PDB file of C-alpha atoms in Angstrom:
ATOM      1  CA  ILE A   1      -7.939  -4.769  13.073  1.00 94.00           C
ATOM      2  CA  VAL A   2      -8.634  -1.043  13.208  1.00 96.00           C
ATOM      3  CA  VAL A   3      -5.651   1.251  12.790  1.00 98.00           C
ATOM      4  CA  THR A   4      -5.687   4.836  14.048  1.00 98.00           C
ATOM      5  CA  GLN A   5      -3.104   7.572  13.668  1.00 98.00           C
ATOM      6  CA  SER A   6      -2.498  10.783  15.563  1.00 95.00           C
ATOM      7  CA  PRO A   7      -2.419  13.608  15.113  1.00 97.00           C
ATOM      8  CA  ALA A   8      -4.309  14.032  11.860  1.00 98.00           C
ATOM      9  CA  THR A   9      -2.112  17.019  11.036  1.00 98.00           C
ATOM     10  CA  LEU A  10       1.240  17.940  12.518  1.00 98.00           C
ATOM     11  CA  SER A  11       2.894  21.309  11.927  1.00 97.00           C
ATOM     12  CA  VAL A  12       6.653  21.328  12.444  1.00 97.00           C
ATOM     13  CA  SER A  13       9.467  23.624  11.393  1.00 97.00           C
ATOM     14  CA  PRO A  14      12.323  22.379   9.204  1.00 97.00           C
ATOM     15  CA  GLY A  15      15.228  21.163  11.294  1.00 97.00           C
ATOM     16  CA  GLU A  16      13.010  20.081  14.156  1.00 97.00           C
ATOM     17  CA  SER A  17      11.827  16.560  14.947  1.00 98.00           C
ATOM     18  CA  ALA A  18       8.400  15.051  14.420  1.00 98.00           C
ATOM     19  CA  ILE A  19       6.847  12.105  16.225  1.00 98.00           C
ATOM     20  CA  LEU A  20       3.886  10.406  14.577  1.00 98.00           C
ATOM     21  CA  SER A  21       1.756   7.843  16.397  1.00 98.00           C
ATOM     22  CA  CYS A  22      -0.072   4.746  15.245  1.00 98.00           C
ATOM     23  CA  ARG A  23      -2.337   2.495  17.302  1.00 98.00           C
ATOM     24  CA  THR A  24      -3.949  -0.820  16.461  1.00 98.00           C
ATOM     25  CA  SER A  25      -7.133  -2.191  18.013  1.00 97.00           C
ATOM     26  CA  GLN A  26      -5.379  -5.418  18.948  1.00 97.00           C
ATOM     27  CA  SER A  27      -1.791  -6.545  19.158  1.00 97.00           C
ATOM     28  CA  VAL A  28       0.050  -6.887  15.864  1.00 97.00           C
ATOM     29  CA  SER A  29       3.368  -7.751  17.514  1.00 97.00           C
ATOM     30  CA  LYS A  30       5.906  -5.920  15.353  1.00 97.00           C
ATOM     31  CA  ASN A  31       4.064  -6.498  12.070  1.00 97.00           C
ATOM     32  CA  LEU A  32       3.748  -2.854  11.147  1.00 98.00           C
ATOM     33  CA  ALA A  33       4.994  -0.651   8.342  1.00 98.00           C
ATOM     34  CA  TRP A  34       5.198   3.074   7.671  1.00 98.00           C
ATOM     35  CA  TYR A  35       4.810   4.715   4.259  1.00 98.00           C
ATOM     36  CA  GLN A  36       5.306   8.229   2.989  1.00 98.00           C
ATOM     37  CA  GLN A  37       3.117   9.672   0.256  1.00 98.00           C
ATOM     38  CA  LYS A  38       3.591  12.978  -1.514  1.00 98.00           C
ATOM     39  CA  PRO A  39       0.854  14.621  -3.619  1.00 96.00           C
ATOM     40  CA  GLY A  40       0.374  12.898  -6.956  1.00 95.00           C
ATOM     41  CA  GLN A  41       2.818  10.142  -6.095  1.00 97.00           C
ATOM     42  CA  ALA A  42       2.580   6.538  -5.024  1.00 98.00           C
ATOM     43  CA  PRO A  43       3.432   5.670  -1.419  1.00 98.00           C
ATOM     44  CA  ARG A  44       6.994   4.786  -0.477  1.00 98.00           C
ATOM     45  CA  LEU A  45       7.934   2.172   2.102  1.00 98.00           C
ATOM     46  CA  LEU A  46       9.936   3.710   4.938  1.00 98.00           C
ATOM     47  CA  ILE A  47       9.865   1.217   7.801  1.00 98.00           C
ATOM     48  CA  TYR A  48       8.815  -2.425   8.110  1.00 97.00           C
ATOM     49  CA  GLY A  49       8.795  -4.799  11.047  1.00 97.00           C
ATOM     50  CA  ALA A  50       8.036  -1.734  13.159  1.00 98.00           C
ATOM     51  CA  SER A  51      11.659  -0.568  13.254  1.00 98.00           C
ATOM     52  CA  THR A  52      13.637  -1.708  10.189  1.00 98.00           C
ATOM     53  CA  ARG A  53      14.381   0.961   7.617  1.00 98.00           C
ATOM     54  CA  ALA A  54      13.658   0.016   4.032  1.00 97.00           C
ATOM     55  CA  THR A  55      16.392   0.179   1.413  1.00 96.00           C
ATOM     56  CA  GLY A  56      17.603   3.696   0.777  1.00 96.00           C
ATOM     57  CA  ILE A  57      15.699   5.349   3.612  1.00 98.00           C
ATOM     58  CA  PRO A  58      17.753   7.948   5.508  1.00 97.00           C
ATOM     59  CA  ALA A  59      18.701   7.318   9.111  1.00 98.00           C
ATOM     60  CA  ARG A  60      16.669  10.330  10.261  1.00 98.00           C
ATOM     61  CA  PHE A  61      13.605   8.093   9.924  1.00 98.00           C
ATOM     62  CA  SER A  62      13.170   5.693  12.815  1.00 98.00           C
ATOM     63  CA  GLY A  63      10.343   3.461  13.914  1.00 98.00           C
ATOM     64  CA  GLY A  64       9.529   2.003  17.279  1.00 98.00           C
ATOM     65  CA  GLY A  65       6.931   0.190  19.294  1.00 98.00           C
ATOM     66  CA  SER A  66       5.260  -3.183  19.424  1.00 98.00           C
ATOM     67  CA  GLY A  67       1.914  -4.659  20.323  1.00 97.00           C
ATOM     68  CA  THR A  68      -0.617  -1.885  19.803  1.00 98.00           C
ATOM     69  CA  GLU A  69       1.403   1.339  19.993  1.00 98.00           C
ATOM     70  CA  PHE A  70       3.936   2.509  17.436  1.00 98.00           C
ATOM     71  CA  THR A  71       5.816   5.662  16.560  1.00 98.00           C
ATOM     72  CA  LEU A  72       7.594   7.069  13.573  1.00 98.00           C
ATOM     73  CA  THR A  73      10.206   9.671  14.448  1.00 98.00           C
ATOM     74  CA  ILE A  74      11.672  11.953  11.836  1.00 98.00           C
ATOM     75  CA  SER A  75      14.604  13.918  13.142  1.00 97.00           C
ATOM     76  CA  SER A  76      16.025  17.094  11.641  1.00 96.00           C
ATOM     77  CA  LEU A  77      13.120  17.549   9.221  1.00 97.00           C
ATOM     78  CA  GLN A  78      14.012  18.458   5.675  1.00 97.00           C
ATOM     79  CA  SER A  79      11.762  20.120   3.119  1.00 96.00           C
ATOM     80  CA  GLU A  80      11.230  16.860   1.249  1.00 97.00           C
ATOM     81  CA  ASP A  81       9.848  15.174   4.379  1.00 98.00           C
ATOM     82  CA  PHE A  82       6.612  17.135   4.408  1.00 97.00           C
ATOM     83  CA  ALA A  83       4.042  14.652   3.195  1.00 98.00           C
ATOM     84  CA  VAL A  84       1.329  12.280   4.403  1.00 98.00           C
ATOM     85  CA  TYR A  85       2.446   9.291   6.448  1.00 98.00           C
ATOM     86  CA  TYR A  86       0.497   6.061   6.725  1.00 98.00           C
ATOM     87  CA  CYS A  87       1.017   3.106   9.016  1.00 98.00           C
ATOM     88  CA  GLN A  88      -0.105  -0.371   7.955  1.00 98.00           C
ATOM     89  CA  GLN A  89      -0.642  -3.423  10.105  1.00 97.00           C
ATOM     90  CA  CYS A  90       0.392  -6.719   8.514  1.00 95.00           C
ATOM     91  CA  ASP A  91      -0.522  -9.126  11.285  1.00 95.00           C
ATOM     92  CA  ASN A  92      -4.103  -9.950  10.325  1.00 91.00           C
ATOM     93  CA  TRP A  93      -4.329  -9.211   6.646  1.00 90.00           C
ATOM     94  CA  TYR A  94      -3.555  -5.606   5.894  1.00 95.00           C
ATOM     95  CA  THR A  95      -5.144  -2.391   6.999  1.00 96.00           C
ATOM     96  CA  PHE A  96      -3.831   1.132   6.766  1.00 97.00           C
ATOM     97  CA  GLY A  97      -4.345   3.973   9.156  1.00 98.00           C
ATOM     98  CA  PRO A  98      -6.041   7.187   7.984  1.00 98.00           C
ATOM     99  CA  GLY A  99      -2.734   9.014   7.719  1.00 98.00           C
ATOM    100  CA  THR A 100      -0.974  11.942   9.355  1.00 98.00           C
ATOM    101  CA  LYS A 101      -0.283  15.018   7.276  1.00 98.00           C
ATOM    102  CA  LEU A 102       3.079  16.504   8.199  1.00 98.00           C
ATOM    103  CA  GLU A 103       3.084  20.142   7.176  1.00 97.00           C
ATOM    104  CA  MET A 104       5.640  22.877   7.355  1.00 96.00           C
ATOM    105  CA  LYS A 105       5.193  25.393  10.139  1.00 94.00           C
TER     106      LYS A 105
ATOM    107  CA  GLN B  12      15.185  -0.639 -11.924  1.00 95.00           C
ATOM    108  CA  VAL B  13      11.807  -1.957 -10.871  1.00 97.00           C
ATOM    109  CA  GLN B  14       8.889  -0.712 -12.923  1.00 98.00           C
ATOM    110  CA  LEU B  15       5.200  -1.390 -12.426  1.00 98.00           C
ATOM    111  CA  VAL B  16       2.960   0.130 -15.062  1.00 98.00           C
ATOM    112  CA  GLU B  17      -0.796  -0.078 -14.637  1.00 98.00           C
ATOM    113  CA  SER B  18      -3.327   0.277 -17.425  1.00 98.00           C
ATOM    114  CA  GLY B  19      -6.995  -0.312 -18.038  1.00 97.00           C
ATOM    115  CA  GLY B  20      -8.554   2.373 -15.875  1.00 97.00           C
ATOM    116  CA  GLY B  21     -11.276   4.692 -17.055  1.00 97.00           C
ATOM    117  CA  VAL B  22     -14.881   5.715 -16.585  1.00 98.00           C
ATOM    118  CA  VAL B  23     -17.413   2.914 -16.288  1.00 98.00           C
ATOM    119  CA  GLN B  24     -21.080   2.738 -15.393  1.00 98.00           C
ATOM    120  CA  PRO B  25     -22.256   1.067 -12.179  1.00 98.00           C
ATOM    121  CA  GLY B  26     -22.732  -2.659 -12.623  1.00 98.00           C
ATOM    122  CA  ARG B  27     -20.261  -2.941 -15.479  1.00 98.00           C
ATOM    123  CA  SER B  28     -16.835  -4.604 -15.571  1.00 98.00           C
ATOM    124  CA  LEU B  29     -13.252  -3.519 -16.078  1.00 98.00           C
ATOM    125  CA  ARG B  30      -9.939  -5.330 -16.137  1.00 98.00           C
ATOM    126  CA  LEU B  31      -6.777  -3.671 -14.906  1.00 98.00           C
ATOM    127  CA  SER B  32      -3.330  -4.815 -15.989  1.00 98.00           C
ATOM    128  CA  CYS B  33       0.082  -4.206 -14.506  1.00 98.00           C
ATOM    129  CA  ALA B  34       3.252  -4.795 -16.521  1.00 98.00           C
ATOM    130  CA  ALA B  35       6.238  -5.540 -14.324  1.00 98.00           C
ATOM    131  CA  SER B  36       9.920  -5.268 -15.143  1.00 98.00           C
ATOM    132  CA  GLY B  37      13.272  -4.933 -13.429  1.00 98.00           C
ATOM    133  CA  PHE B  38      12.864  -7.896 -11.090  1.00 97.00           C
ATOM    134  CA  THR B  39      12.020 -11.596 -11.247  1.00 96.00           C
ATOM    135  CA  PHE B  40       8.252 -11.244 -11.286  1.00 97.00           C
ATOM    136  CA  SER B  41       7.586 -14.939 -10.695  1.00 95.00           C
ATOM    137  CA  ASP B  42       9.438 -14.817  -7.361  1.00 95.00           C
ATOM    138  CA  TYR B  43       7.170 -12.315  -5.631  1.00 96.00           C
ATOM    139  CA  ALA B  44       3.651 -12.029  -4.357  1.00 96.00           C
ATOM    140  CA  MET B  45       1.816  -9.054  -5.815  1.00 97.00           C
ATOM    141  CA  HIS B  46      -0.895  -6.802  -4.430  1.00 97.00           C
ATOM    142  CA  TRP B  47      -3.506  -4.327  -5.544  1.00 98.00           C
ATOM    143  CA  VAL B  48      -4.074  -1.337  -3.274  1.00 98.00           C
ATOM    144  CA  ARG B  49      -6.554   1.445  -3.953  1.00 98.00           C
ATOM    145  CA  GLN B  50      -7.029   5.029  -2.883  1.00 98.00           C
ATOM    146  CA  ALA B  51     -10.295   6.887  -3.272  1.00 98.00           C
ATOM    147  CA  PRO B  52      -9.914  10.561  -4.283  1.00 96.00           C
ATOM    148  CA  GLY B  53      -8.613  12.541  -1.320  1.00 94.00           C
ATOM    149  CA  LYS B  54      -8.771   9.508   0.961  1.00 96.00           C
ATOM    150  CA  GLY B  55      -6.423   6.964   2.492  1.00 96.00           C
ATOM    151  CA  LEU B  56      -5.093   3.635   1.283  1.00 98.00           C
ATOM    152  CA  GLU B  57      -7.070   0.396   1.171  1.00 97.00           C
ATOM    153  CA  TRP B  58      -5.494  -2.969   0.483  1.00 97.00           C
ATOM    154  CA  VAL B  59      -7.585  -4.852  -2.114  1.00 98.00           C
ATOM    155  CA  ALA B  60      -5.991  -8.209  -2.922  1.00 97.00           C
ATOM    156  CA  VAL B  61      -2.843 -10.320  -2.897  1.00 96.00           C
ATOM    157  CA  LEU B  62      -1.728 -13.218  -5.080  1.00 95.00           C
ATOM    158  CA  SER B  63       1.184 -15.499  -4.299  1.00 92.00           C
ATOM    159  CA  ASP B  64       4.128 -15.928  -6.644  1.00 92.00           C
ATOM    160  CA  ASN B  65       2.941 -19.373  -7.765  1.00 89.00           C
ATOM    161  CA  ARG B  66      -0.731 -18.300  -8.100  1.00 89.00           C
ATOM    162  CA  ARG B  67      -1.856 -20.891  -5.532  1.00 91.00           C
ATOM    163  CA  ASN B  68      -2.966 -18.468  -2.864  1.00 91.00           C
ATOM    164  CA  LYS B  69      -5.091 -15.408  -3.393  1.00 93.00           C
ATOM    165  CA  PHE B  70      -7.043 -13.258  -0.982  1.00 94.00           C
ATOM    166  CA  HIS B  71      -9.337 -10.287  -1.358  1.00 96.00           C
ATOM    167  CA  VAL B  72     -10.640  -7.683   1.066  1.00 96.00           C
ATOM    168  CA  ASP B  73     -14.222  -8.360   2.140  1.00 96.00           C
ATOM    169  CA  SER B  74     -15.624  -5.330   0.310  1.00 96.00           C
ATOM    170  CA  VAL B  75     -14.636  -6.768  -3.085  1.00 98.00           C
ATOM    171  CA  LYS B  76     -15.022 -10.509  -2.479  1.00 97.00           C
ATOM    172  CA  GLY B  77     -17.160 -12.122  -5.145  1.00 97.00           C
ATOM    173  CA  ARG B  78     -16.766  -9.107  -7.442  1.00 98.00           C
ATOM    174  CA  PHE B  79     -13.008  -8.678  -7.983  1.00 98.00           C
ATOM    175  CA  THR B  80     -10.445 -11.336  -8.893  1.00 98.00           C
ATOM    176  CA  ILE B  81      -6.688 -10.976  -8.846  1.00 98.00           C
ATOM    177  CA  SER B  82      -4.650 -13.062 -11.283  1.00 98.00           C
ATOM    178  CA  ARG B  83      -1.247 -13.124 -12.926  1.00 97.00           C
ATOM    179  CA  ASP B  84       0.583 -14.448 -15.948  1.00 97.00           C
ATOM    180  CA  ASN B  85       4.181 -15.075 -14.971  1.00 97.00           C
ATOM    181  CA  SER B  86       5.147 -15.762 -18.600  1.00 97.00           C
ATOM    182  CA  LYS B  87       4.106 -12.197 -19.440  1.00 98.00           C
ATOM    183  CA  ASN B  88       5.244 -10.562 -16.179  1.00 98.00           C
ATOM    184  CA  THR B  89       1.746  -9.178 -15.812  1.00 98.00           C
ATOM    185  CA  LEU B  90      -0.684  -8.817 -12.911  1.00 98.00           C
ATOM    186  CA  TYR B  91      -4.409  -8.386 -13.440  1.00 98.00           C
ATOM    187  CA  LEU B  92      -7.454  -7.278 -11.508  1.00 98.00           C
ATOM    188  CA  GLN B  93     -10.808  -8.283 -12.954  1.00 98.00           C
ATOM    189  CA  MET B  94     -13.495  -6.011 -11.509  1.00 98.00           C
ATOM    190  CA  ASN B  95     -17.133  -6.970 -11.997  1.00 98.00           C
ATOM    191  CA  ASN B  96     -20.357  -5.389 -10.802  1.00 98.00           C
ATOM    192  CA  LEU B  97     -18.598  -2.109 -10.110  1.00 98.00           C
ATOM    193  CA  ARG B  98     -20.090   0.344  -7.627  1.00 98.00           C
ATOM    194  CA  ALA B  99     -19.619   4.053  -7.104  1.00 98.00           C
ATOM    195  CA  ASP B 100     -17.560   3.393  -3.974  1.00 97.00           C
ATOM    196  CA  ASP B 101     -15.021   1.464  -6.066  1.00 98.00           C
ATOM    197  CA  THR B 102     -13.945   4.792  -7.560  1.00 98.00           C
ATOM    198  CA  ALA B 103     -10.248   5.108  -6.776  1.00 98.00           C
ATOM    199  CA  VAL B 104      -6.712   5.082  -8.034  1.00 98.00           C
ATOM    200  CA  TYR B 105      -5.650   1.453  -8.188  1.00 98.00           C
ATOM    201  CA  TYR B 106      -2.004   0.703  -7.473  1.00 98.00           C
ATOM    202  CA  CYS B 107      -0.171  -2.423  -8.502  1.00 98.00           C
ATOM    203  CA  ALA B 108       2.368  -3.255  -5.822  1.00 98.00           C
ATOM    204  CA  LYS B 109       5.145  -5.730  -5.100  1.00 97.00           C
ATOM    205  CA  ASP B 110       5.622  -7.512  -1.817  1.00 96.00           C
ATOM    206  CA  ARG B 111       9.028  -7.047  -0.225  1.00 94.00           C
ATOM    207  CA  TYR B 112       9.466 -10.745   0.518  1.00 90.00           C
ATOM    208  CA  SER B 113      10.233 -13.418  -2.062  1.00 84.00           C
ATOM    209  CA  SER B 114       8.858 -16.958  -1.937  1.00 77.00           C
ATOM    210  CA  GLY B 115       5.924 -15.984   0.245  1.00 80.00           C
ATOM    211  CA  TRP B 116       4.593 -12.691   1.414  1.00 84.00           C
ATOM    212  CA  GLU B 117       4.661 -10.382   4.393  1.00 88.00           C
ATOM    213  CA  GLY B 118       2.379  -7.601   3.231  1.00 92.00           C
ATOM    214  CA  TYR B 119       5.103  -4.987   3.242  1.00 95.00           C
ATOM    215  CA  ILE B 120       4.971  -3.272  -0.124  1.00 97.00           C
ATOM    216  CA  ASP B 121       8.334  -2.062  -1.366  1.00 96.00           C
ATOM    217  CA  GLN B 122       7.470  -1.096  -4.938  1.00 98.00           C
ATOM    218  CA  TRP B 123       4.401   0.673  -6.275  1.00 98.00           C
ATOM    219  CA  GLY B 124       3.165   1.601  -9.704  1.00 98.00           C
ATOM    220  CA  GLN B 125       1.922   5.097 -10.429  1.00 97.00           C
ATOM    221  CA  GLY B 126      -1.669   3.935 -10.358  1.00 98.00           C
ATOM    222  CA  THR B 127      -4.610   3.947 -12.727  1.00 98.00           C
ATOM    223  CA  LEU B 128      -7.825   5.827 -12.006  1.00 98.00           C
ATOM    224  CA  VAL B 129     -11.120   3.969 -12.083  1.00 98.00           C
ATOM    225  CA  THR B 130     -14.234   6.128 -11.983  1.00 98.00           C
ATOM    226  CA  VAL B 131     -17.593   4.433 -11.555  1.00 98.00           C
ATOM    227  CA  SER B 132     -20.350   6.814 -12.539  1.00 97.00           C
ATOM    228  CA  SER B 133     -23.526   6.881 -14.552  1.00 94.00           C
TER     229      SER B 133
END
């Protein structure tokens, strides 16, 4: 299963919302996760099962979608949210998307 | 708290071998499937392998099948990755990672080590 993400880079101002997209080449039902990675750090699980927040993840992070189209919405962006975001399909083994870099405008 | 500490990375020539280790603490290691995930410099994430909690089921990504082997020693709370016949495109940071689900696996990774860099170069 091929996973694509768009856009490659997203420029947003703090306090605004960001919507990141993830598509899979075939249906993965809701077997999809989102991770955040900051420079020099390991990834962090944000969302699993397409829409369930992982332990300790703030409510401003929300995931949606099913089948082949998914979104990660980050509302009221804070400075610590600027990072690279990866989606991962977990329906047919595991493949990650190429990532979306969320940068400060 | 959960800790995953990788070791064993370094510079190795093409065709040679290396074994990575991951020492786990802060959770019941024997209850969880464990993964290796890698990230080439400046690139995205690639899942490499998974091993079930009881060691009965293991799977590797096609690009490393026949060359890499994941294993674990539950008595030592340690995960391993034996890498043979290394190639330049195996150069990456290798992360040890814990599956979120106990007594099975889902593929959702809720804990990651800090990674160990493997550089394959002559």
